[in-house]
Coordinates of C-alpha atoms and ligand atoms in Angstrom, one line a residue:
Chain A
M3 CA 98.4 106.7 118.4
K4 CA 95.5 105.0 116.6
L5 CA 92.6 106.4 114.6
I6 CA 89.4 104.5 115.4
M7 CA 86.7 104.7 112.6
A8 CA 83.4 103.4 114.0
V9 CA 80.3 103.1 111.9
I10 CA 77.2 103.0 114.2
Q11 CA 73.5 103.6 113.9
D12 CA 72.2 107.1 114.2
K13 CA 69.9 106.2 117.1
D14 CA 73.0 105.3 119.3
S15 CA 74.9 108.4 118.2
N16 CA 74.1 110.8 121.1
R17 CA 74.6 108.1 123.6
L18 CA 78.0 107.3 122.3
S19 CA 79.1 110.9 122.0
D20 CA 78.0 111.6 125.6
A21 CA 80.0 108.5 126.8
L22 CA 83.1 109.5 124.9
V23 CA 83.0 113.1 126.3
E24 CA 82.4 111.8 129.8
H25 CA 85.6 109.7 129.5
D26 CA 87.5 112.6 127.9
Y27 CA 87.9 111.2 124.4
Q28 CA 87.9 113.6 121.5
A29 CA 85.8 112.5 118.5
T30 CA 84.6 113.8 115.2
K31 CA 81.3 112.7 113.7
L32 CA 81.2 112.3 109.9
A33 CA 77.8 112.5 108.1
S34 CA 76.8 109.4 106.2
T35 CA 74.3 110.1 103.4
G36 CA 70.9 108.5 103.9
G37 CA 69.4 105.7 101.9
F38 CA 72.6 103.8 101.4
L39 CA 73.3 100.2 102.3
K40 CA 72.7 100.6 106.1
A41 CA 70.6 103.7 106.0
G42 CA 70.8 106.0 109.0
N43 CA 74.4 105.4 110.1
T44 CA 77.1 107.7 111.4
T45 CA 80.8 107.4 111.4
F46 CA 82.8 108.4 114.5
M47 CA 86.5 109.2 114.0
I48 CA 88.3 109.0 117.4
G49 CA 92.0 109.6 117.9
V50 CA 93.4 107.7 120.9
E51 CA 96.7 106.6 122.5
D52 CA 97.5 102.9 122.0
K53 CA 96.9 102.2 125.6
N54 CA 93.3 103.5 125.4
V55 CA 92.2 101.6 122.4
E56 CA 90.6 98.8 124.4
N57 CA 88.8 101.2 126.7
V58 CA 87.2 103.0 123.7
M59 CA 86.3 99.7 122.1
T60 CA 84.4 98.8 125.4
I61 CA 82.6 102.2 125.3
I62 CA 81.5 101.6 121.7
K63 CA 80.4 98.1 122.5
E64 CA 78.4 99.2 125.6
N65 CA 76.6 101.9 123.8
C66 CA 76.1 100.5 120.3
E67 CA 76.1 96.7 120.4
S68 CA 73.5 95.0 118.2
R69 CA 70.5 94.0 120.3
E70 CA 66.9 93.0 120.0
Q71 CA 64.1 95.4 120.9
L72 CA 60.4 94.9 121.3
V73 CA 58.4 97.1 118.9
A74 CA 54.7 97.7 119.6
P75 CA 52.5 96.7 116.7
I76 CA 50.9 99.4 114.6
S77 CA 47.2 99.0 114.1
P78 CA 46.2 98.7 110.5
M79 CA 44.9 102.0 109.2
G80 CA 42.3 101.1 106.6
G81 CA 44.8 98.5 105.7
N82 CA 45.3 94.8 105.3
A83 CA 44.0 93.3 108.6
D84 CA 45.3 89.9 107.4
S85 CA 48.9 91.0 108.0
Y86 CA 48.2 92.7 111.3
V87 CA 50.3 91.3 114.2
P88 CA 48.5 92.1 117.5
Y89 CA 51.6 91.6 119.8
P90 CA 55.0 93.3 120.1
V91 CA 57.7 92.1 117.6
E92 CA 61.4 91.8 118.3
V93 CA 63.6 93.8 115.8
Q94 CA 67.4 94.0 115.6
V95 CA 68.7 97.5 116.4
G96 CA 72.2 99.0 116.9
G97 CA 75.4 97.4 115.9
A98 CA 78.9 98.8 115.2
T99 CA 81.6 98.1 112.6
V100 CA 85.0 99.4 114.0
F101 CA 88.3 99.8 112.2
V102 CA 91.5 100.6 114.2
L103 CA 94.0 102.4 111.9
P104 CA 97.7 102.9 112.7
V105 CA 98.8 106.6 112.7
D106 CA 102.3 107.6 111.5
Q107 CA 102.2 111.1 112.9
F108 CA 99.8 113.2 115.0
E109 CA 99.7 116.9 115.4
K110 CA 97.6 119.5 117.1
F111 CA 97.9 123.1 115.9
Chain B
M6 CA 102.1 107.8 100.0
K7 CA 100.2 109.1 103.1
L8 CA 96.6 110.0 103.8
I9 CA 96.3 113.1 105.9
M10 CA 93.1 113.5 107.9
A11 CA 92.8 117.0 109.2
V12 CA 89.9 118.2 111.4
I13 CA 89.6 122.0 111.3
Q14 CA 87.1 124.7 112.0
D15 CA 84.6 125.6 109.3
K16 CA 85.7 129.2 109.3
D17 CA 89.2 128.2 108.2
S18 CA 87.9 125.8 105.5
N19 CA 87.9 128.1 102.5
R20 CA 91.3 129.5 103.3
L21 CA 92.8 126.1 103.7
S22 CA 91.3 124.7 100.5
D23 CA 92.5 127.8 98.6
A24 CA 96.0 127.3 99.9
L25 CA 96.0 123.6 99.1
V26 CA 94.9 124.3 95.5
E27 CA 97.5 127.0 95.1
H28 CA 100.2 124.5 96.1
D29 CA 98.7 121.8 93.8
Y30 CA 97.5 119.4 96.5
Q31 CA 94.3 117.4 95.9
A32 CA 91.9 117.3 98.9
T33 CA 88.4 116.0 99.6
K34 CA 86.3 117.7 102.2
L35 CA 84.0 115.5 104.4
A36 CA 81.0 117.0 106.1
S37 CA 80.9 116.9 109.8
T38 CA 77.4 117.1 111.3
G39 CA 76.8 120.2 113.5
G40 CA 76.3 120.2 117.2
F41 CA 78.7 117.5 118.1
L42 CA 81.7 117.9 120.4
K43 CA 83.5 120.6 118.4
A44 CA 80.5 122.0 116.5
G45 CA 81.2 123.4 113.1
N46 CA 84.2 121.4 112.1
T47 CA 85.2 120.0 108.7
T48 CA 87.5 117.1 107.9
F49 CA 90.0 117.4 105.0
M50 CA 91.3 114.2 103.5
I51 CA 94.5 114.9 101.6
G52 CA 96.6 112.2 99.7
V53 CA 100.3 113.2 99.5
E54 CA 103.7 111.7 98.6
D55 CA 105.8 111.1 101.7
K56 CA 108.2 113.9 100.8
N57 CA 105.3 116.4 100.9
V58 CA 103.8 115.6 104.3
E59 CA 105.8 118.3 106.1
N60 CA 104.8 120.9 103.5
V61 CA 101.1 120.1 103.9
M62 CA 101.5 120.2 107.7
T63 CA 102.9 123.7 107.4
I64 CA 100.1 124.8 105.1
I65 CA 97.5 123.5 107.6
K66 CA 99.3 125.1 110.5
E67 CA 99.5 128.5 108.7
N68 CA 95.9 128.5 107.8
C69 CA 94.2 126.9 110.8
E70 CA 96.3 127.3 113.9
S71 CA 94.5 128.0 117.1
R72 CA 94.6 131.8 117.8
E73 CA 92.9 134.5 119.8
Q74 CA 90.5 136.9 118.2
L75 CA 88.9 140.0 119.5
V76 CA 85.1 139.8 119.4
A77 CA 83.0 143.0 119.6
P78 CA 80.4 142.9 122.5
I79 CA 76.8 142.5 121.6
S80 CA 74.5 144.9 123.3
P81 CA 71.9 143.3 125.5
M82 CA 68.6 143.1 123.7
G83 CA 65.9 143.4 126.4
G84 CA 68.3 141.2 128.3
N85 CA 70.4 140.9 131.4
A86 CA 72.3 144.1 131.5
D87 CA 74.2 142.8 134.5
S88 CA 76.2 140.3 132.3
Y89 CA 76.8 142.9 129.6
V90 CA 80.5 143.4 128.8
P91 CA 81.0 146.8 127.1
Y92 CA 84.5 146.0 125.6
P93 CA 85.8 143.5 123.0
V94 CA 86.6 140.1 124.4
E95 CA 89.3 137.7 123.3
V96 CA 88.1 134.3 122.2
Q97 CA 89.9 131.2 121.0
V98 CA 89.3 130.4 117.3
G99 CA 90.7 127.9 114.8
G100 CA 92.8 124.9 115.6
A101 CA 93.5 121.7 113.8
T102 CA 93.8 118.0 114.8
V103 CA 95.8 116.1 112.2
F104 CA 96.4 112.4 111.6
V105 CA 98.9 111.1 109.1
L106 CA 97.9 107.6 108.0
P107 CA 100.1 105.1 106.1
V108 CA 98.8 104.0 102.7
D109 CA 99.4 100.5 101.4
Q110 CA 98.2 101.1 97.9
F111 CA 97.1 104.1 95.9
E112 CA 95.2 104.1 92.6
K113 CA 93.7 106.6 90.2
F114 CA 91.1 105.3 87.7
Chain C
M5 CA 92.0 93.5 106.7
K6 CA 92.2 96.7 104.8
L7 CA 90.1 99.9 104.7
I8 CA 89.5 101.2 101.2
M9 CA 88.7 104.9 100.9
A10 CA 87.5 105.7 97.4
V11 CA 86.6 109.2 96.3
I12 CA 84.3 109.0 93.3
Q13 CA 81.8 111.2 91.4
D14 CA 78.2 111.4 92.7
K15 CA 76.9 110.3 89.3
D16 CA 78.6 106.9 89.7
S17 CA 77.6 106.5 93.3
N18 CA 74.4 104.4 92.9
R19 CA 76.1 102.2 90.3
L20 CA 79.0 101.5 92.6
S21 CA 76.9 100.8 95.6
D22 CA 74.7 98.3 93.7
A23 CA 77.8 96.5 92.4
L24 CA 79.3 96.3 95.9
V25 CA 76.1 94.9 97.4
E26 CA 75.8 92.4 94.5
H27 CA 79.3 91.1 95.4
D28 CA 78.5 91.1 99.1
Y29 CA 80.8 93.9 100.2
Q30 CA 79.8 96.2 103.0
A31 CA 80.4 99.9 102.4
T32 CA 79.6 103.2 104.1
K33 CA 79.1 106.3 102.1
L34 CA 80.4 109.6 103.5
A35 CA 79.0 112.9 102.4
S36 CA 81.4 115.3 100.8
T37 CA 80.2 118.9 100.9
G38 CA 79.6 120.6 97.5
G39 CA 81.6 123.3 95.8
F40 CA 85.0 122.1 96.9
L41 CA 87.8 121.2 94.6
K42 CA 86.1 118.3 92.7
A43 CA 82.5 119.3 93.5
G44 CA 79.9 116.6 93.7
N45 CA 82.1 113.7 94.9
T46 CA 81.3 111.0 97.4
T47 CA 83.7 109.0 99.6
F48 CA 83.1 105.2 100.0
M49 CA 84.6 103.5 103.0
I50 CA 84.9 99.7 102.4
G51 CA 86.3 97.2 104.8
V52 CA 87.7 94.1 103.1
E53 CA 89.8 91.0 103.7
D54 CA 93.3 91.4 102.2
K55 CA 92.5 88.7 99.6
N56 CA 89.5 90.7 98.3
V57 CA 91.3 94.1 97.8
E58 CA 92.0 93.5 94.1
N59 CA 88.5 92.4 93.4
V60 CA 87.1 95.6 95.0
M61 CA 89.6 97.7 93.0
T62 CA 88.3 96.1 89.8
I63 CA 84.7 96.8 90.8
I64 CA 85.6 100.5 91.5
K65 CA 87.4 100.7 88.2
E66 CA 84.6 99.1 86.2
N67 CA 82.0 101.5 87.7
C68 CA 83.8 104.7 88.1
E69 CA 86.7 105.0 85.7
S70 CA 87.2 108.3 84.1
R71 CA 85.7 108.4 80.6
E72 CA 84.6 110.8 77.9
Q73 CA 80.9 111.4 77.3
L74 CA 79.1 113.3 74.6
V75 CA 77.0 116.2 75.9
A76 CA 74.3 117.8 73.8
P77 CA 74.8 121.5 73.2
I78 CA 72.6 123.9 75.1
S79 CA 71.1 126.6 72.8
P80 CA 72.1 130.1 73.9
M81 CA 69.3 131.8 75.9
G82 CA 69.5 135.4 75.1
G83 CA 73.2 134.8 75.4
N84 CA 76.5 135.0 73.5
A85 CA 75.7 133.3 70.1
D86 CA 79.4 133.6 69.3
S87 CA 80.3 131.0 71.8
Y88 CA 77.5 128.6 70.8
V89 CA 78.7 125.2 69.7
P90 CA 75.9 123.5 67.6
Y91 CA 77.2 120.0 67.9
P92 CA 77.7 117.5 70.9
V93 CA 80.9 118.1 72.9
E94 CA 83.0 115.4 74.6
V95 CA 83.5 116.0 78.4
Q96 CA 85.4 114.0 80.9
V97 CA 83.2 112.3 83.5
G98 CA 83.8 109.9 86.4
G99 CA 87.1 109.0 87.9
A100 CA 88.2 107.5 91.2
T101 CA 90.9 108.3 93.7
V102 CA 91.5 105.2 95.9
F103 CA 93.5 104.8 99.1
V104 CA 94.0 101.3 100.6
L105 CA 94.8 101.7 104.4
P106 CA 96.2 99.0 106.7
V107 CA 93.9 98.0 109.6
D108 CA 95.4 97.0 113.0
Q109 CA 92.2 95.7 114.5
F110 CA 88.6 95.1 113.2
E111 CA 85.6 94.4 115.4
K112 CA 81.8 94.0 114.8
F113 CA 79.6 94.5 117.9
Ligands
NI30 NI1 83.3 104.1 131.9
NI31 NI1 103.5 128.2 100.3
NI32 NI1 81.6 90.9 89.2

């Protein structure tokens, strides 16, 4: 048994939880408070058999991997037209930091 | 030293924390966000000496074990009388998922 | 790799996160719900290389250690003047409970 602690971005949270449910993994979602370091992240706590660790890692990677995304420009509202960029910009989104912890004992009551 | 991570239902949370305090165990309660998988759960983080692990497991079991409970029927409010059940129904409540993690080092500052 | 779980008081939270950022450590802050045991605490989850564990422990100690603080008396508002203490009182603030957990596998996606 292992306990997987995965810190991911909020925007990937629903997608990851759907994928875990679909593959019959049980997870608990811990709230991270906003405004800290990486704002808007969420921590998933997932208990898995040793043999399923790699499968869960793949599911996390598929749903949360860091990637670039085109963001449409926002037109300057009475603002600084000098800094206005009239074409979409690539931003980095997603990403996951994952710790696999050994478990000495596991019980369900 | 072990770190016990116990995911329990919100409704058993006060009872469990009272029982832990009464037995002189220190615990921290982490907020789980609602609406996910098992909605309305709470994660207790309890640091214990190896020799006390089984005692804490017993306390968790006694206060959080999954059990059936009779729920009074709710009369249909301008609703579908066809699906109305006029007698109490047994529902499953409670339950705990508990991970005991090894601890390499423990400090209090 | 180790995962450090540090339970500290809310009032030391910003100071600790600033110090961790300054020293290039990545941390995630988990919300603790109020009113439980030690109300107003926060749990930091910090992934570190084995060789950096002691440095992070020192940073936590420096920023969160339990200490005494003088608190100005509050004048009794239509209250019990008998219990009014007209001079500053020393109260215990801060404190940290820290668990260092072994990590079997660590991934960043
Ligand atoms: Ni699949
Ligand atoms: Ni007892
Ligand atoms: Ni320093």
